[in-house]
């Protein structure tokens, strides 16, 4: 009687990850898609005002709509991430109690950074209001921006790592690294573009102030002789 060969999964790495699981790749696609979506949508809005026009030239409504979309996509991404981890192997070293507690601390720290940055920026500041022409009156320099320059992205990355450690899933660490890379790439586009928005706004404000000052001086020079003439006529 012939012995049938045991089928092995070439995409399964013991104690690391099962790359044959569809949920892993779905989570990876979601992680990559979200920043691409909001960067493309926001930059298109800045150049063409597509959302604002669709909503009757109401930029605040447009910002709220984009913000709601980003928020819901974030919830979906987190759900897909947790679903992916549920089908991944556990690593014995990561299952040690102190690793789990450390993961819990990372989750807590990450959420503090995310929530506090949202509180400091407000809804429009958090959800790309500057691309709709809704600019912050000043640069936020208090907590958590005095700790890290991009607390929302950094905090989100910490939370992902923390969840991976909490459940002792190395596959979660792989997805967390992917998330961090995606955020770094996104910042390469976001930071210069946002800086350019505020630079143009400052230049426009300065130009308007100069024009207003010149107009005021011209008006003053025009009315002064007339006032003098009236004074002379009264004196006569």
Short mmCIF file of C-alpha atoms in Angstrom, two decimals:
data_model
loop_
_atom_site.label_atom_id
_atom_site.label_comp_id
_atom_site.label_asym_id
_atom_site.label_seq_id
_atom_site.Cartn_x
_atom_site.Cartn_y
_atom_site.Cartn_z
CA UNK A 1 0.00 0.00 0.00
CA UNK A 2 1.47 3.31 -1.09
CA UNK A 3 1.93 6.00 1.51
CA UNK A 4 0.43 9.27 0.35
CA UNK A 5 2.71 12.27 0.85
CA UNK A 6 1.66 14.71 3.54
CA UNK A 7 0.59 17.99 2.03
CA UNK A 8 2.38 20.93 3.54
CA UNK A 9 1.55 24.60 3.36
CA UNK A 10 4.54 26.41 1.81
CA UNK A 11 3.12 29.74 2.98
CA UNK A 12 2.99 28.73 6.62
CA UNK A 13 5.99 29.68 8.75
CA UNK A 14 5.77 28.06 12.22
CA UNK A 15 5.67 30.51 15.13
CA UNK A 16 5.68 33.42 12.68
CA UNK A 17 2.82 33.73 10.19
CA UNK A 18 0.46 31.91 7.89
CA UNK A 19 0.71 33.83 4.64
CA UNK A 20 -1.89 31.59 3.00
CA UNK A 21 -4.63 33.24 5.04
CA UNK A 22 -6.68 35.60 2.86
CA UNK A 23 -7.52 37.76 5.88
CA UNK A 24 -3.84 38.69 6.27
CA UNK A 25 -3.68 40.14 2.76
CA UNK A 26 -7.05 41.85 3.07
CA UNK A 27 -5.78 43.62 6.19
CA UNK A 28 -2.57 44.57 4.37
CA UNK A 29 -4.55 46.06 1.46
CA UNK A 30 -6.69 48.04 3.90
CA UNK A 31 -3.59 49.40 5.64
CA UNK A 32 -2.13 50.57 2.33
CA UNK A 33 -5.41 51.87 0.89
CA UNK A 34 -6.47 54.25 3.66
CA UNK A 35 -3.61 56.81 3.41
CA UNK A 36 -3.76 56.62 -0.39
CA UNK A 37 -7.47 57.42 -0.26
CA UNK A 38 -7.28 60.44 2.00
CA UNK A 39 -4.17 61.88 0.36
CA UNK A 40 -5.59 61.57 -3.16
CA UNK A 41 -9.01 62.89 -2.11
CA UNK A 42 -7.62 65.80 -0.10
CA UNK A 43 -5.15 66.93 -2.77
CA UNK A 44 -7.85 66.70 -5.43
CA UNK A 45 -10.09 68.79 -3.18
CA UNK A 46 -7.41 71.44 -2.75
CA UNK A 47 -6.86 71.71 -6.51
CA UNK A 48 -10.40 71.24 -7.85
CA UNK A 49 -12.78 71.69 -4.87
CA UNK A 50 -14.71 68.61 -6.01
CA UNK A 51 -16.37 67.76 -2.69
CA UNK A 52 -17.06 71.40 -1.82
CA UNK A 53 -18.81 71.96 -5.16
CA UNK A 54 -20.89 68.80 -4.79
CA UNK A 55 -22.08 70.06 -1.40
CA UNK A 56 -23.10 73.51 -2.63
CA UNK A 57 -19.81 75.30 -1.91
CA UNK A 58 -19.86 74.39 1.77
CA UNK A 59 -16.23 73.57 2.70
CA UNK A 60 -17.05 72.65 6.29
CA UNK A 61 -19.60 70.07 5.16
CA UNK A 62 -17.01 68.70 2.75
CA UNK A 63 -14.43 68.39 5.53
CA UNK A 64 -16.95 66.65 7.80
CA UNK A 65 -17.86 64.22 5.01
CA UNK A 66 -14.22 63.35 4.33
CA UNK A 67 -13.60 63.09 8.07
CA UNK A 68 -16.48 60.65 8.50
CA UNK A 69 -15.15 58.58 5.58
CA UNK A 70 -11.64 58.46 7.05
CA UNK A 71 -13.01 57.57 10.50
CA UNK A 72 -15.16 54.71 9.17
CA UNK A 73 -12.32 53.39 7.01
CA UNK A 74 -10.12 53.43 10.12
CA UNK A 75 -12.66 51.35 12.04
CA UNK A 76 -12.88 48.89 9.14
CA UNK A 77 -9.08 48.65 8.94
CA UNK A 78 -8.81 47.92 12.67
CA UNK A 79 -11.53 45.26 12.39
CA UNK A 80 -9.77 43.59 9.45
CA UNK A 81 -6.48 43.71 11.37
CA UNK A 82 -7.98 41.97 14.41
CA UNK A 83 -9.74 39.47 12.18
CA UNK A 84 -6.44 38.67 10.46
CA UNK A 85 -4.66 38.13 13.78
CA UNK A 86 -7.32 35.67 14.93
CA UNK A 87 -6.21 33.26 12.19
CA UNK A 88 -2.46 33.60 12.75
CA UNK A 89 -0.15 31.40 14.86
CA UNK A 90 0.94 32.36 18.35
CA UNK A 91 4.62 32.73 19.18
CA UNK A 92 5.69 31.22 22.48
CA UNK A 93 8.18 33.96 23.30
CA UNK A 94 5.60 36.67 22.70
CA UNK A 95 3.12 34.79 24.90
CA UNK A 96 5.17 35.56 28.03
CA UNK A 97 3.21 37.67 30.56
CA UNK A 98 5.57 40.66 30.60
CA UNK A 99 5.37 40.91 26.78
CA UNK A 100 1.59 41.02 26.99
CA UNK A 101 1.67 43.74 29.64
CA UNK A 102 4.15 45.73 27.57
CA UNK A 103 1.77 45.43 24.63
CA UNK A 104 -1.02 46.78 26.81
CA UNK A 105 1.12 49.80 27.73
CA UNK A 106 1.83 50.45 24.05
CA UNK A 107 -1.89 50.35 23.26
CA UNK A 108 -2.58 52.81 26.07
CA UNK A 109 0.24 55.16 25.02
CA UNK A 110 -0.85 55.00 21.39
CA UNK A 111 -4.46 55.85 22.19
CA UNK A 112 -3.40 58.76 24.40
CA UNK A 113 -1.37 60.21 21.52
CA UNK A 114 -4.19 59.73 19.00
CA UNK A 115 -7.01 61.08 21.19
CA UNK A 116 -5.01 64.03 22.56
CA UNK A 117 -3.89 65.07 19.07
CA UNK A 118 -7.51 64.97 17.87
CA UNK A 119 -8.52 67.11 20.83
CA UNK A 120 -5.74 69.62 20.14
CA UNK A 121 -6.49 69.88 16.42
CA UNK A 122 -10.27 69.70 16.49
CA UNK A 123 -12.38 68.06 13.79
CA UNK A 124 -11.25 70.23 10.88
CA UNK A 125 -7.62 70.16 11.96
CA UNK A 126 -7.64 66.39 12.30
CA UNK A 127 -9.47 65.61 9.09
CA UNK A 128 -7.54 67.72 6.56
CA UNK A 129 -9.55 70.92 6.84
CA UNK A 130 -6.61 72.90 5.47
CA UNK A 131 -7.15 71.23 2.08
CA UNK A 132 -10.66 72.74 2.13
CA UNK A 133 -9.30 76.20 2.93
CA UNK A 134 -10.07 75.84 6.65
CA UNK A 135 -6.72 76.78 8.14
CA UNK A 136 -5.59 76.57 11.74
CA UNK A 137 -5.05 80.04 13.26
CA UNK A 138 -1.67 78.97 14.62
CA UNK A 139 0.63 75.95 14.76
CA UNK A 140 -0.20 73.60 17.63
CA UNK A 141 2.91 73.15 19.74
CA UNK A 142 1.49 71.76 22.99
CA UNK A 143 0.99 68.13 23.99
CA UNK A 144 1.26 65.73 22.22
CA UNK A 145 3.02 67.68 19.48
CA UNK A 146 5.81 68.62 21.88
CA UNK A 147 6.51 64.89 22.32
CA UNK A 148 6.39 63.65 18.70
CA UNK A 149 5.87 65.62 15.50
CA UNK A 150 3.17 63.30 14.13
CA UNK A 151 1.39 61.91 17.21
CA UNK A 152 -1.62 60.51 15.37
CA UNK A 153 0.44 58.35 13.02
CA UNK A 154 2.93 57.42 15.73
CA UNK A 155 0.15 56.60 18.18
CA UNK A 156 -1.66 54.45 15.64
CA UNK A 157 1.54 52.50 14.95
CA UNK A 158 2.10 51.95 18.68
CA UNK A 159 -1.44 50.66 19.07
CA UNK A 160 -1.00 48.17 16.23
CA UNK A 161 2.25 46.89 17.73
CA UNK A 162 0.62 46.69 21.15
CA UNK A 163 -2.26 44.59 19.86
CA UNK A 164 0.18 42.22 18.13
CA UNK A 165 2.12 41.76 21.38
CA UNK A 166 -1.04 41.42 23.45
CA UNK A 167 -2.18 38.47 21.34
CA UNK A 168 1.38 37.15 20.82
CA UNK A 169 0.99 37.23 17.04
CA UNK A 170 4.18 37.90 15.01
CA UNK A 171 2.00 38.41 11.91
CA UNK A 172 0.64 41.48 13.67
CA UNK A 173 4.15 42.85 13.98
CA UNK A 174 4.64 42.36 10.24
CA UNK A 175 1.44 44.29 9.52
CA UNK A 176 2.51 46.94 12.04
CA UNK A 177 5.79 47.44 10.18
CA UNK A 178 3.80 47.78 6.96
CA UNK A 179 1.58 50.40 8.61
CA UNK A 180 4.62 52.37 9.80
CA UNK A 181 6.19 52.29 6.33
CA UNK A 182 2.95 53.46 4.73
CA UNK A 183 2.72 56.35 7.20
CA UNK A 184 6.33 57.40 6.56
CA UNK A 185 5.68 57.42 2.81
CA UNK A 186 2.41 59.33 3.30
CA UNK A 187 4.20 61.99 5.34
CA UNK A 188 6.68 62.48 2.49
CA UNK A 189 3.74 63.77 0.46
CA UNK A 190 1.58 65.31 3.19
CA UNK A 191 4.14 67.41 5.05
CA UNK A 192 5.49 69.40 2.05
CA UNK A 193 2.00 69.82 0.59
CA UNK A 194 0.55 71.10 3.87
CA UNK A 195 3.53 73.41 4.36
CA UNK A 196 2.94 74.80 0.86
CA UNK A 197 -0.72 75.47 1.68
CA UNK A 198 0.18 77.56 4.72
CA UNK A 199 3.02 79.26 2.88
CA UNK A 200 0.64 80.40 0.14
CA UNK A 201 -1.93 81.49 2.73
CA UNK A 202 0.70 83.55 4.57
CA UNK A 203 1.89 85.13 1.32
CA UNK A 204 -1.69 85.96 0.33
CA UNK A 205 -2.40 87.47 3.75
CA UNK A 206 0.80 89.55 3.57
CA UNK A 207 -0.09 90.75 0.06
CA UNK A 208 -3.57 91.79 1.16
CA UNK A 209 -2.16 93.64 4.16
CA UNK A 210 0.33 95.51 1.94
CA UNK A 211 -2.40 96.44 -0.55
CA UNK A 212 -4.66 97.64 2.24
CA UNK A 213 -1.86 99.76 3.70
CA UNK A 214 -1.10 101.33 0.31
CA UNK A 215 -4.78 102.08 -0.27
CA UNK A 216 -5.04 103.65 3.16
CA UNK A 217 -1.98 105.85 2.51
CA UNK A 218 -3.29 106.91 -0.90
CA UNK A 219 -6.66 107.84 0.60
CA UNK A 220 -4.95 109.82 3.34
CA UNK A 221 -2.83 111.74 0.82
CA UNK A 222 -5.91 112.50 -1.32
CA UNK A 223 -8.08 113.81 1.49
CA UNK A 224 -5.46 115.87 3.31
CA UNK A 225 -5.34 118.85 0.86
CA UNK A 226 -9.13 119.07 0.84
CA UNK A 227 -9.19 119.19 4.60
CA UNK A 228 -6.58 121.94 4.56
CA UNK A 229 -8.63 123.86 1.98
CA UNK A 230 -11.71 123.68 4.16
CA UNK A 231 -9.74 124.91 7.13
CA UNK A 232 -8.38 127.90 5.16
CA UNK A 233 -11.86 128.78 3.86
CA UNK A 234 -13.30 128.69 7.35
CA UNK A 235 -10.51 130.90 8.67
CA UNK A 236 -11.14 133.49 5.90
#
